[in-house]
Coordinates of C-alpha atoms and ligand atoms in Angstrom, one line a residue:
X1 CA -12.3 21.8 -2.4
X2 CA -15.9 20.9 -1.6
X3 CA -18.2 23.8 -2.3
X4 CA -19.7 25.7 0.6
X5 CA -16.8 26.0 2.9
X6 CA -13.1 26.8 2.9
X7 CA -10.7 24.8 5.0
X8 CA -8.6 27.8 5.8
X9 CA -11.8 29.5 7.3
X10 CA -12.3 26.4 9.4
X11 CA -8.8 26.9 10.8
X12 CA -7.4 23.9 8.8
X13 CA -4.3 24.6 6.6
X14 CA -5.6 23.8 3.1
X15 CA -2.1 22.8 2.1
X16 CA -2.5 19.7 4.2
X17 CA -5.8 18.7 2.5
X18 CA -5.7 16.3 -0.4
X19 CA -9.1 16.1 -2.1
X20 CA -9.6 12.4 -3.0
X21 CA -13.3 12.5 -3.8
X22 CA -15.0 15.9 -4.5
X23 CA -18.5 16.8 -3.6
X24 CA -20.7 18.6 -1.1
X25 CA -20.9 17.3 2.4
X26 CA -24.3 15.5 2.7
X27 CA -26.7 17.6 4.8
X28 CA -28.6 14.4 5.9
X29 CA -25.4 12.7 7.1
X30 CA -25.3 11.9 10.8
X31 CA -21.6 12.5 11.4
X32 CA -18.2 13.3 10.0
X33 CA -16.2 10.1 9.8
X34 CA -12.5 10.1 10.6
X35 CA -11.2 7.0 8.9
X36 CA -7.9 6.5 10.6
X37 CA -5.2 4.7 8.7
X38 CA -1.7 5.8 9.7
X39 CA -1.9 8.5 12.4
X40 CA -2.5 6.5 15.5
X41 CA -2.6 9.6 17.8
X42 CA -5.0 12.2 19.1
X43 CA -2.5 14.9 20.0
X44 CA -1.3 17.0 17.0
X45 CA -3.2 14.9 14.6
X46 CA -4.1 17.3 11.7
X47 CA -6.5 14.8 10.2
X48 CA -8.6 14.3 13.3
X49 CA -8.5 18.0 13.9
X50 CA -9.8 18.6 10.3
X51 CA -12.6 16.1 10.9
X52 CA -13.6 17.9 14.1
X53 CA -13.4 21.4 12.5
X54 CA -15.6 20.2 9.6
X55 CA -18.0 18.5 12.0
X56 CA -18.3 21.6 14.1
X57 CA -18.9 23.7 10.9
X58 CA -21.7 21.3 9.7
X59 CA -23.1 20.9 13.2
X60 CA -22.4 17.2 13.2
X61 CA -20.6 14.9 15.6
X62 CA -17.3 13.2 14.7
X63 CA -16.6 9.4 15.0
X64 CA -13.4 7.5 14.2
X65 CA -13.3 4.2 12.4
X66 CA -10.1 2.1 12.0
X67 CA -9.7 -1.4 10.5
X68 CA -6.5 -3.3 11.2
X69 CA -6.7 -5.8 8.3
X70 CA -4.8 -9.0 8.4
X71 CA -4.2 -9.0 4.6
X72 CA -1.9 -6.1 3.8
X73 CA 1.6 -7.0 2.5
X74 CA 3.9 -8.3 5.3
X75 CA 1.2 -8.4 8.0
X76 CA 2.9 -10.3 10.8
X77 CA 2.9 -10.9 14.5
X78 CA 5.6 -8.2 14.7
X79 CA 3.6 -5.5 13.0
X80 CA 0.2 -6.5 14.5
X81 CA 1.8 -6.5 18.0
X82 CA 3.3 -3.1 17.6
X83 CA 0.0 -1.6 16.4
X84 CA -2.1 -3.5 18.9
X85 CA 0.1 -2.3 21.8
X86 CA -1.1 1.3 21.2
X87 CA -4.8 0.8 20.1
X88 CA -6.4 0.7 23.6
X89 CA -4.5 3.9 24.5
X90 CA -5.6 5.5 21.2
X91 CA -9.2 4.5 21.7
X92 CA -9.3 5.8 25.2
X93 CA -7.7 9.1 24.2
X94 CA -10.3 9.5 21.4
X95 CA -13.2 8.8 23.7
X96 CA -11.8 11.2 26.2
X97 CA -11.7 13.8 23.5
X98 CA -15.4 13.2 22.7
X99 CA -14.9 11.0 19.6
X100 CA -16.3 7.4 19.6
X101 CA -13.7 4.9 18.3
X102 CA -15.0 2.1 16.1
X103 CA -12.2 -0.5 15.7
X104 CA -12.5 -3.4 13.4
X105 CA -10.0 -6.2 14.0
X106 CA -10.7 -9.0 11.6
X107 CA -8.7 -12.1 12.2
X108 CA -8.8 -13.4 8.7
X109 CA -9.6 -11.8 5.3
X110 CA -12.9 -13.7 5.3
X111 CA -13.9 -12.0 8.5
X112 CA -13.2 -8.6 7.1
X113 CA -16.4 -6.9 6.0
X114 CA -15.5 -3.6 4.4
X115 CA -17.4 -1.2 6.7
X116 CA -16.3 2.0 5.2
X117 CA -19.0 2.2 2.6
X118 CA -21.6 1.1 5.2
X119 CA -20.4 3.8 7.6
X120 CA -20.1 6.4 4.9
X121 CA -23.7 6.1 3.8
X122 CA -24.6 7.7 7.1
X123 CA -21.7 10.2 7.0
X124 CA -21.8 13.8 5.8
X125 CA -18.1 13.5 4.7
X126 CA -15.1 11.3 5.3
X127 CA -11.7 12.6 6.4
X128 CA -8.7 10.2 6.4
X129 CA -4.9 10.2 6.6
X130 CA -2.6 11.0 3.7
X131 CA 0.5 8.9 3.1
X132 CA 2.0 8.8 -0.4
X133 CA 3.0 5.1 -0.6
X134 CA 2.4 1.5 0.3
X135 CA -1.3 0.6 0.6
X136 CA -2.7 4.0 1.6
X137 CA -3.0 5.5 -2.0
X138 CA -4.8 2.3 -3.1
X139 CA -7.1 2.3 -0.1
X140 CA -8.0 6.0 -0.7
X141 CA -8.6 5.5 -4.5
X142 CA -10.8 2.4 -3.8
X143 CA -12.8 4.3 -1.2
X144 CA -13.3 7.2 -3.6
X145 CA -14.9 4.8 -6.1
X146 CA -17.6 3.6 -3.7
X147 CA -18.3 6.7 -1.5
X148 CA -21.0 9.1 -2.3
X149 CA -19.7 11.9 0.0
X150 CA -16.5 13.9 -0.2
X151 CA -13.3 12.2 1.0
X152 CA -10.3 14.3 2.2
X153 CA -6.9 12.9 3.1
X154 CA -4.9 15.1 5.4
X155 CA -1.1 15.3 5.5
X156 CA -0.3 14.9 9.2
X157 CA 3.1 13.3 8.5
X158 CA 5.2 16.2 7.3
X159 CA 5.9 19.4 9.3
X160 CA 5.9 21.5 6.1
X161 CA 2.9 20.1 4.1
X162 CA 4.4 18.0 1.4
X163 CA 2.5 19.7 -1.4
X164 CA 3.9 23.1 -0.6
X165 CA 7.1 22.0 -2.2
X166 CA 5.9 22.3 -5.8
X167 CA 8.0 19.7 -7.6
X168 CA 10.2 16.6 -7.0
X169 CA 13.6 17.8 -5.6
X170 CA 16.8 16.5 -7.0
X171 CA 18.5 16.2 -3.6
X172 CA 18.5 17.4 0.0
X173 CA 20.4 20.5 -1.0
X174 CA 17.5 21.6 -3.2
X175 CA 14.8 20.9 -0.7
X176 CA 16.5 22.3 2.4
X177 CA 16.3 26.1 1.6
X178 CA 12.6 25.7 0.5
X179 CA 11.8 24.0 3.8
X180 CA 13.8 26.5 5.8
X181 CA 11.8 29.4 4.3
X182 CA 8.6 27.7 5.6
X183 CA 9.9 26.6 9.0
X184 CA 9.2 30.0 10.7
X185 CA 5.5 29.4 9.9
X186 CA 5.2 25.7 10.5
X187 CA 7.8 24.8 13.1
X188 CA 6.6 27.0 16.0
X189 CA 3.0 25.7 15.6
X190 CA 1.9 22.6 17.5
X191 CA -1.6 22.3 16.2
X192 CA -4.1 22.1 19.0
X193 CA -7.3 22.0 17.0
X194 CA -10.9 22.6 18.2
X195 CA -12.9 20.3 20.6
X196 CA -15.9 18.5 19.0
X197 CA -19.1 20.4 19.8
X198 CA -21.4 17.4 19.4
X199 CA -19.5 14.9 21.6
X200 CA -22.7 14.0 23.5
X201 CA -24.6 13.2 20.3
X202 CA -21.6 11.3 19.0
X203 CA -21.6 9.0 22.0
X204 CA -25.2 8.0 21.2
X205 CA -24.6 7.0 17.6
X206 CA -25.1 3.3 16.9
X207 CA -22.2 1.6 15.4
X208 CA -24.2 -0.7 13.2
X209 CA -21.9 -3.7 13.6
X210 CA -20.4 -5.7 16.5
X211 CA -17.3 -3.9 17.8
X212 CA -14.0 -5.7 17.9
X213 CA -12.8 -7.5 21.0
X214 CA -10.5 -5.4 23.2
X215 CA -7.1 -4.8 21.4
X216 CA -5.2 -5.5 24.6
X217 CA -6.8 -9.0 24.8
X218 CA -6.1 -9.7 21.1
X219 CA -2.5 -8.6 21.5
X220 CA -2.1 -11.7 23.7
X221 CA -3.7 -13.9 21.1
X222 CA -1.8 -13.2 17.9
X223 CA -2.0 -16.8 16.9
X224 CA -5.7 -16.2 16.2
X225 CA -4.9 -13.9 13.3
X226 CA -4.2 -15.1 9.7
X227 CA -0.9 -13.3 9.5
X228 CA 2.7 -14.3 9.1
X229 CA 3.7 -15.9 12.4
X230 CA 7.3 -16.4 11.4
X231 CA 8.2 -12.7 12.2
X232 CA 7.8 -12.5 15.9
X233 CA 7.0 -9.3 17.9
X234 CA 10.0 -7.3 19.2
X235 CA 9.2 -7.4 22.9
X236 CA 11.9 -4.9 23.8
X237 CA 10.2 -2.3 21.5
X238 CA 6.6 -2.0 22.4
X239 CA 4.2 0.2 20.5
X240 CA 1.9 2.9 21.7
X241 CA 2.1 6.7 22.2
X242 CA 3.1 6.5 25.9
X243 CA 6.1 4.3 25.0
X244 CA 7.0 6.6 22.1
X245 CA 7.0 9.7 24.4
X246 CA 9.1 7.8 26.9
X247 CA 11.6 7.0 24.1
X248 CA 11.6 10.6 23.0
X249 CA 12.4 11.8 26.6
X250 CA 15.3 9.2 26.8
X251 CA 16.7 10.4 23.5
X252 CA 16.5 14.1 24.4
X253 CA 18.4 13.4 27.7
X254 CA 21.0 10.9 26.4
X255 CA 21.3 10.9 22.7
X256 CA 20.6 14.4 21.4
X257 CA 23.5 16.2 23.0
X258 CA 25.9 13.9 21.1
X259 CA 23.8 13.3 18.0
X260 CA 26.1 15.2 15.6
X261 CA 29.2 13.2 16.7
X262 CA 27.8 9.8 17.6
X263 CA 24.8 9.2 15.4
X264 CA 26.9 6.8 13.2
X265 CA 27.9 4.6 16.1
X266 CA 26.6 1.1 15.2
X267 CA 25.2 0.6 18.8
X268 CA 22.5 3.2 18.0
X269 CA 22.8 4.5 21.5
X270 CA 22.7 8.1 20.4
X271 CA 20.0 7.7 17.7
X272 CA 16.4 8.6 18.6
X273 CA 15.0 5.1 17.8
X274 CA 11.8 7.0 16.8
X275 CA 11.3 6.0 13.2
X276 CA 8.7 3.3 14.0
X277 CA 6.7 5.7 16.1
X278 CA 6.8 8.2 13.3
X279 CA 5.8 5.6 10.8
X280 CA 2.7 4.6 12.7
X281 CA 1.9 8.2 13.5
X282 CA 2.3 7.7 17.3
X283 CA 4.3 11.0 17.3
X284 CA 4.1 14.1 15.1
X285 CA 7.5 15.0 13.7
X286 CA 6.8 18.6 14.7
X287 CA 6.5 17.7 18.4
X288 CA 9.7 15.7 18.2
X289 CA 11.4 18.8 16.7
X290 CA 9.9 21.0 19.4
X291 CA 11.2 18.8 22.1
X292 CA 14.7 18.9 20.7
X293 CA 14.6 22.7 20.2
X294 CA 13.3 23.3 23.7
X295 CA 15.9 21.1 25.3
X296 CA 19.0 22.5 23.7
X297 CA 18.1 25.3 21.3
X298 CA 18.6 25.7 17.6
X299 CA 22.3 26.4 17.7
X300 CA 23.3 23.2 19.4
X301 CA 25.1 21.0 16.8
X302 CA 23.3 17.9 18.0
X303 CA 19.9 19.6 17.4
X304 CA 20.9 21.0 14.0
X305 CA 22.1 17.6 12.8
X306 CA 19.0 15.9 14.2
X307 CA 16.6 18.4 12.5
X308 CA 18.5 17.8 9.2
X309 CA 17.5 14.1 9.5
X310 CA 14.0 14.5 10.9
X311 CA 12.8 17.5 8.9
X312 CA 14.9 17.5 5.7
X313 CA 15.9 13.9 4.9
X314 CA 12.6 12.5 6.1
X315 CA 10.5 15.0 4.1
X316 CA 12.7 14.3 1.0
X317 CA 11.3 10.8 1.0
X318 CA 7.7 12.2 1.1
X319 CA 8.6 14.7 -1.7
X320 CA 9.8 11.8 -3.9
X321 CA 6.7 9.7 -3.2
X322 CA 4.2 12.6 -3.7
X323 CA 5.6 13.3 -7.2
X324 CA 6.1 9.7 -8.3
X325 CA 3.1 7.5 -9.0
X326 CA 2.9 4.6 -6.5
X327 CA 3.5 1.9 -9.1
X328 CA 6.7 3.7 -10.3
X329 CA 8.2 4.5 -6.9
X330 CA 10.3 1.4 -6.7
X331 CA 11.3 1.2 -10.4
X332 CA 14.8 1.7 -11.7
X333 CA 13.2 3.8 -14.5
X334 CA 12.4 6.4 -11.8
X335 CA 16.0 7.0 -11.0
X336 CA 17.8 10.2 -12.2
X337 CA 19.1 9.7 -15.8
X338 CA 22.7 9.5 -14.8
X339 CA 22.0 6.7 -12.4
X340 CA 19.9 4.7 -14.9
X341 CA 22.6 5.2 -17.5
X342 CA 25.5 4.1 -15.4
X343 CA 23.7 1.1 -14.0
X344 CA 22.7 0.1 -17.5
X345 CA 26.3 0.4 -18.7
X346 CA 27.4 -2.0 -16.0
X347 CA 24.4 -4.4 -16.3
X348 CA 26.5 -7.2 -17.8
X349 CA 29.4 -6.8 -15.3
X350 CA 30.3 -10.0 -13.5
X351 CA 29.1 -9.9 -9.9
X352 CA 31.7 -11.2 -7.5
X353 CA 29.0 -12.6 -5.3
X354 CA 25.4 -13.5 -6.2
X355 CA 23.0 -14.5 -3.5
X356 CA 19.4 -15.6 -3.5
X357 CA 16.8 -13.7 -1.5
X358 CA 16.6 -16.5 0.9
X359 CA 20.3 -16.6 1.5
X360 CA 20.2 -12.9 2.2
X361 CA 17.3 -13.2 4.5
X362 CA 19.1 -15.9 6.5
X363 CA 22.4 -13.9 6.7
X364 CA 24.2 -16.5 4.6
X365 CA 26.7 -14.3 2.8
X366 CA 30.6 -14.2 2.9
X367 CA 30.4 -10.8 4.6
X368 CA 30.3 -11.1 8.4
X369 CA 29.3 -7.5 9.0
X370 CA 26.4 -7.6 6.5
X371 CA 25.2 -10.9 8.0
X372 CA 25.2 -9.2 11.4
X373 CA 23.1 -6.3 10.2
X374 CA 20.6 -8.6 8.6
X375 CA 20.5 -10.6 11.8
X376 CA 19.7 -7.4 13.8
X377 CA 17.0 -6.6 11.3
X378 CA 15.4 -10.0 11.6
X379 CA 15.5 -10.0 15.4
X380 CA 15.0 -6.3 16.3
X381 CA 13.2 -4.9 13.3
X382 CA 15.9 -2.3 12.7
X383 CA 19.4 -1.6 11.6
X384 CA 21.1 1.5 12.9
X385 CA 21.5 4.3 10.4
X386 CA 25.1 3.9 9.0
X387 CA 25.0 0.2 8.7
X388 CA 21.6 0.4 7.1
X389 CA 23.2 2.2 4.2
X390 CA 25.9 -0.5 3.9
X391 CA 23.1 -3.2 4.1
X392 CA 21.4 -1.6 1.1
X393 CA 24.5 -1.0 -1.0
X394 CA 25.6 -4.7 -0.7
X395 CA 22.3 -5.9 -1.8
X396 CA 22.8 -3.9 -5.0
X397 CA 26.2 -5.4 -5.5
X398 CA 25.0 -9.0 -4.9
X399 CA 21.9 -9.0 -7.0
X400 CA 21.7 -9.9 -10.7
X401 CA 20.1 -6.6 -11.7
X402 CA 19.4 -3.2 -10.0
X403 CA 15.7 -3.9 -10.2
X404 CA 16.1 -7.2 -8.4
X405 CA 18.1 -5.4 -5.7
X406 CA 15.3 -2.9 -5.2
X407 CA 12.7 -5.6 -5.0
X408 CA 14.8 -7.5 -2.4
X409 CA 15.6 -4.5 -0.3
X410 CA 11.9 -3.6 -0.2
X411 CA 10.9 -7.1 0.6
X412 CA 13.5 -7.6 3.4
X413 CA 13.2 -4.2 4.9
X414 CA 9.4 -4.0 4.8
X415 CA 9.0 -7.5 6.1
X416 CA 11.2 -7.2 9.1
X417 CA 11.6 -3.4 9.9
X418 CA 9.1 -1.8 12.3
X419 CA 9.6 1.5 10.4
X420 CA 9.3 -0.1 6.9
X421 CA 6.6 0.5 4.3
X422 CA 7.1 4.2 4.6
X423 CA 7.8 7.1 2.2
X424 CA 11.2 7.2 4.0
X425 CA 11.8 3.6 3.2
X426 CA 11.1 4.1 -0.5
X427 CA 13.3 7.2 -0.7
X428 CA 16.2 5.3 0.9
X429 CA 15.9 2.2 -1.2
X430 CA 16.1 4.5 -4.3
X431 CA 19.0 6.4 -2.7
X432 CA 21.0 3.2 -2.6
X433 CA 20.7 3.2 -6.4
X434 CA 21.6 6.9 -6.8
X435 CA 18.4 8.9 -6.1
X436 CA 19.0 12.2 -4.4
X437 CA 22.8 11.6 -4.7
X438 CA 25.6 12.5 -7.1
X439 CA 27.8 10.4 -9.3
X440 CA 31.1 9.0 -7.9
X441 CA 34.1 7.5 -9.6
X442 CA 33.2 4.8 -12.1
X443 CA 33.7 1.2 -11.0
X444 CA 32.4 -2.3 -11.9
X445 CA 28.8 -3.3 -11.2
X446 CA 27.8 0.0 -9.4
X447 CA 29.1 2.3 -12.1
X448 CA 29.1 5.8 -10.8
X449 CA 26.6 5.0 -7.9
X450 CA 28.1 5.8 -4.5
X451 CA 29.9 2.7 -3.2
X452 CA 30.2 1.5 0.4
X453 CA 32.4 -1.2 1.8
X454 CA 32.3 -3.3 4.9
X455 CA 36.1 -2.8 5.3
X456 CA 35.9 1.0 5.1
X457 CA 32.9 0.9 7.6
X458 CA 35.0 -1.1 10.0
X459 CA 37.8 1.5 9.8
X460 CA 35.3 4.3 10.5
X461 CA 33.3 3.0 13.4
X462 CA 34.1 0.6 16.3
X463 CA 32.3 -2.6 15.3
X464 CA 33.6 -4.9 18.1
X465 CA 30.5 -4.5 20.4
X466 CA 28.2 -4.7 17.5
X467 CA 29.8 -7.9 16.2
X468 CA 29.7 -9.4 19.6
X469 CA 26.0 -8.7 19.8
X470 CA 24.9 -9.6 16.3
X471 CA 27.9 -11.5 14.7
X472 CA 26.5 -14.9 15.5
X473 CA 28.9 -17.7 14.5
X474 CA 30.7 -15.1 12.2
X475 CA 31.7 -13.1 15.3
X476 CA 34.7 -15.1 16.3
X477 CA 36.2 -14.9 12.8
X478 CA 35.7 -11.2 12.5
X479 CA 38.9 -9.1 12.6
X480 CA 39.0 -5.4 13.2
X481 CA 41.0 -3.7 10.5
X482 CA 44.6 -2.7 11.4
X483 CA 43.9 1.0 11.0
X484 CA 41.1 0.9 13.5
X485 CA 43.1 -1.2 15.9
X486 CA 45.9 1.4 15.7
X487 CA 43.4 4.2 16.4
Ligands
FAD501 C1 18.5 1.0 2.8 C2 17.8 1.9 3.8 C3 16.6 1.7 4.2 C4 15.9 2.5 5.1 N1 14.6 2.2 5.5 C5 14.0 3.0 6.3 C6 12.6 2.7 6.7 O1 12.1 1.7 6.3 N2 12.0 3.6 7.5 C7 12.6 4.7 8.0 O2 12.0 5.5 8.7 N3 13.9 5.0 7.6 C8 14.6 4.2 6.8 N4 15.9 4.5 6.5 C9 16.4 5.8 6.9 C10 17.2 5.7 8.3 O3 18.1 4.7 8.2 C11 16.2 5.6 9.4 O4 15.2 6.6 9.4 C12 16.9 5.7 10.8 O5 18.0 4.8 10.9 C13 15.9 5.4 11.9 O6 16.5 5.3 13.1 P1 16.2 6.5 14.2 O7 14.8 6.7 14.3 O8 17.0 6.2 15.4 O9 16.8 7.7 13.4 P2 17.7 9.0 13.9 O10 19.1 8.8 13.5 O11 17.4 9.3 15.4 O12 17.0 10.2 13.0 C14 15.8 10.8 13.4 C15 14.7 10.6 12.4 O13 15.2 11.3 11.2 C16 14.7 10.6 10.1 N5 15.9 10.0 9.3 C17 17.0 9.6 9.8 N6 17.9 9.2 8.8 C18 17.2 9.4 7.7 C19 17.4 9.1 6.3 N7 18.6 8.6 5.9 N8 16.5 9.4 5.4 C20 15.3 9.9 5.8 N9 15.0 10.2 7.0 C21 15.9 9.9 8.0 C22 13.9 9.4 10.6 O14 12.5 9.8 10.6 C23 14.4 9.2 12.0 O15 13.5 8.6 12.9 C24 16.5 3.7 5.6 C25 17.8 3.9 5.2 C26 18.5 3.1 4.3 C27 19.9 3.4 3.8

């Protein structure tokens, strides 16, 4: 905590505040800088609200700076398009709220001039977003080394601030009761936050560098960016908060009532499709929970099942990443001892199939269902929930070592999935290898790690429409299992 004020007194929940660089806010600073990284929204954005509360307390205006760099891992037309779709809307909402928006959109790494230090020399303090994985911890640590004012990262991702759960949890059953105890406090609140008191002064502040071209213009000129052009945008899934809210309304009307029964259908028709919006912070998980509760009430089985995914399973991923150093998050050595032991015991087992990463990427395996799922991931940037588990499990079976499987899962998922590069991604890759799970019957290669098979999946869910859509050339050779046909 910086001396001289308490976050709680400013109306900001101190449990959301991660102190990255300590110090006193500079009295000569011209503004409080909100350095936006992952929460691309104005509504219910605890980080923006904390910046405004601090600005009001210090009598300073608040400004927002964001840099969409072209050189983060997996930067591609797909990810840039999804982000750019929403930035004009985000900037307009910020300006309407009295916060100038300073966007930097370098087209190549050479064009990227780290402005943060430059902007922070005029700032009283810097407030940013907290996310416990991918590039965010590194960016925060690097900023802390060069800033001379305090830097705070705010948890606007979890409904129950992640650090209120005091240690890494072994599984959902351990986390659930702890969260449920805190829901009565956190779930009813949709944070409104104060309005900036110095909006007029903020509007007069000189940026100090040439602003980026309009994001809506650059969205149409993706070829001008030095990013991976081989992963195209998913035109059917545009980014932006307005789109995310429309998707939320569709889900509440059509998917939520049947979510408990139909969420594993491979069509994904009854899933929310909101994970990318949550990843880029277009929506606050608490507002999604609110919408579900308001529509059907807490007793409805669809709502209860949905909240289990959105509030328990999702925050389990954040819990794992918070308590595991970033460099260790995707290491076999971070698995529970039973999983490490059983995978080591079976390290020398002969794999029935071994594929290169390129073969996997191109859907060139013997398994028609897996190939279809990978095809969907490449084309649409997602795989529906149940098949995504199967997708991960097979990569574990078809890789020479568990660590190689983890690396490949992370590469393929994070490269193609719109919702990748998230704490939820990390938690689930590790789940494939046994994290947050229990031992099963011992078998070759997987040992006691939970198995999944394409044949059993085909018995459980109707894959015919899915294979028709994503089966490619494999589709004609794909046979429904007898059991399923009888059903
Ligand atoms: C190998 C593997 C990789 C995955 N990678 C990602 C990823 O990169 N990003 C990601 O957000 N999710 C990932 N998941 C979890 C899950 O598959 C997705 O969250 C879900 O399919 C997203 O679709 P939806 O938004 O329609 O979810 P819904 O079924 O509508 O669920 C609502 C929300 O609950 C949360 N949720 C749902 N399932 C899970 C789960 N198993 N674990 C944690 N949270 C969950 C998500 O935030 C989701 O948006 C992965 C799962 C596996 C097995």
